[in-house]
Amino acid sequence: MRSFRTKLFFVYSLTLITLMLSISFPMYFYFKNNIQQSIVTSVEQLSGSTASNLSSQLNMFNNMTFQLYNSYDNSRSTLAEYLRIQRDMDNTNVALQARKSIDNFMMISTNVYKSIDHLNLYTENGVLFSKFEAESSIRISQTHETSSEADAAKGGAILTSKGSPPTFSLMRKLQWGMFDLGYLEAVLKPNTLIDFEKSNAIAGSSIYIVHQGKVIYTSKGTLDEANKTIDHLGQLTARNSDTNTIQVNGLFAATQRTEIPAFSVVTLVPEKQLFTPLRVFRNVMILAVILLIVISVAFYYLLAKLLTRPITSLKHVMDGVTIDDEQELLIENKYKMNEIESLRRSFQKMNTRLKQSMDDKLHFRTLQLQSHFQTLQAQINPHFLFNMLSVITIMADKKDSSSVAEISRKLSQFMRYAISTDSPTAPLQREIIFSENYLNLMKSRYMHRLDYNLDIPADMIELSFPKLTIQPIVENCIHHGLHEEIQQLCITIKGRVIFDRWEIEIRDNGKGFSEEMLRQLNHRIQDYMDHLEIHHTEPSQSLVLGGMGLISTLARLKLLYKNNFFYSIGNHSEGGAYVAFQGLLTTQQEEIT
């Protein structure tokens, strides 16, 4: 039983583990790929949004510069002309008027472009035009280094930054023909270029803005360190495609070029920090699967124990059950499982049927032995032996040696079959041969006064019958049917098949049964059968006809065929008595040993 419990536990557990792993692995890789793709996409989007913002501001700065160059006021003068007047006629009324016009141009540009926080214009002689002249913090580009960068750009836009969080400004040198007019600076509003909330959401991320292969802004570290990193990842920024990603030396980098090719944005994240959510998901997934497996295995262990406990209890009860035990089986069914209760009832019924079957076989064997003893007693009866010896003596006196040998041989065969106990059943063919031997022996005595007829179909000769079934009824016919009023007694043994049933009828042409005798006979036989079925014991008073118990013959047939056996006793319409019995052809009988 423990082996069954162990097998049940292992089969359920292995099935569960296999099922969970077959589901968990595809699910893990599916979510892993989705999470990884989401992380990579977020980095690429950060680079892309920064590059897009930078492109937008560069285009805005170019448009604003173009408008400042080409716009004119009511006097049909441009900003460049006022700047040249202010340079050439310093400290004059004309210069003062030019200064006011320059302020008007700058105020209009500041109002039109909302992303600009401050707009500054530096002249060659160091004059600053700005709405916030007193705030020196806005003059982030008024240095020799940035002026040199603007000069090197030759009118192109450069990007500078200052402070933390950084303030970005776009700057370019203003020229009119061969004349240098100054420097234009647009200080951008915070978060115009970089969405620092998204950047901070990506742990360990660094944003680099690169101009012509040189880092001009880094969100972490110094520019020198940033330039070394970019030089190391030079293959990434050197590609011609707009968007590139690369993983090298534990770093993940995504670059996005702006619409103006000189600028690009690189977002750099250490892989260890970038894929931390992925590792967390993996560890949680592993722990969840292990925990679920442990809980399920424990549950299946308890379930296997719970399922096998009633079976174990049933085994112990079965081990202690005997055939004579008529008490109801008590099996523990703590959890009220219908299957266990059904199993208990089925075993109870099986035990009852087994006991009844054993009783039936025992009584069948007992009745069979009784039949043998009764037959042996009848055949050893001195009258029977004297009659047979007298017949043999008469034949010997007549020197009819062949008849003596034939009668002796049939008598020997008759006695051998009658007293044999090798099997309680025999094929119908042997029963017919035995009865025919008996009739031949009796015919040798009664000569022409006894005749018989045998009619048994070939498909009935292999039917299993209790031994000594037909001969006692034949003997009863001779004993009661042969009298002075009958010149010749004819005994007929006839078999026939009716659909799925067989029938054997034994009849004579004697005087038959009287009405009273037939009623009493059927009543006593029925009482005997009822007593045998209810109490499984033979009544103390047996029903005897002609030295042989007719009840024994019918009882043995009933025990062998059970509910498929039917019999009838009565008078034939043409005269004489008959005994008939029926059974099913499809019934398979067991040999009773």
PDB file of C-alpha atoms in Angstrom, residues 146-158 171-173 175 211-212:
ATOM      1  CA  THR A 146      32.314  80.009 -26.573  1.00  0.00           C
ATOM      2  CA  SER A 147      33.121  83.016 -28.774  1.00  0.00           C
ATOM      3  CA  SER A 148      35.884  81.009 -30.386  1.00  0.00           C
ATOM      4  CA  GLU A 149      33.501  78.093 -30.985  1.00  0.00           C
ATOM      5  CA  ALA A 150      30.979  80.449 -32.563  1.00  0.00           C
ATOM      6  CA  ASP A 151      33.704  81.949 -34.723  1.00  0.00           C
ATOM      7  CA  ALA A 152      34.773  78.440 -35.793  1.00  0.00           C
ATOM      8  CA  ALA A 153      31.198  77.587 -36.727  1.00  0.00           C
ATOM      9  CA  LYS A 154      31.246  80.452 -39.273  1.00  0.00           C
ATOM     10  CA  GLY A 155      27.657  81.416 -38.741  1.00  0.00           C
ATOM     11  CA  GLY A 156      26.471  77.921 -37.804  1.00  0.00           C
ATOM     12  CA  ALA A 157      24.647  77.226 -34.537  1.00  0.00           C
ATOM     13  CA  ILE A 158      26.464  75.890 -31.503  1.00  0.00           C
ATOM     14  CA  MET A 171      24.526  80.660 -30.183  1.00  0.00           C
ATOM     15  CA  ARG A 172      25.851  81.797 -33.521  1.00  0.00           C
ATOM     16  CA  LYS A 173      27.979  84.610 -34.923  1.00  0.00           C
ATOM     17  CA  GLN A 175      27.773  88.697 -39.980  1.00  0.00           C
ATOM     18  CA  HIS A 211      28.525  67.911 -32.069  1.00  0.00           C
ATOM     19  CA  GLN A 212      30.932  66.978 -34.835  1.00  0.00           C
TER      20      GLN A 212
END
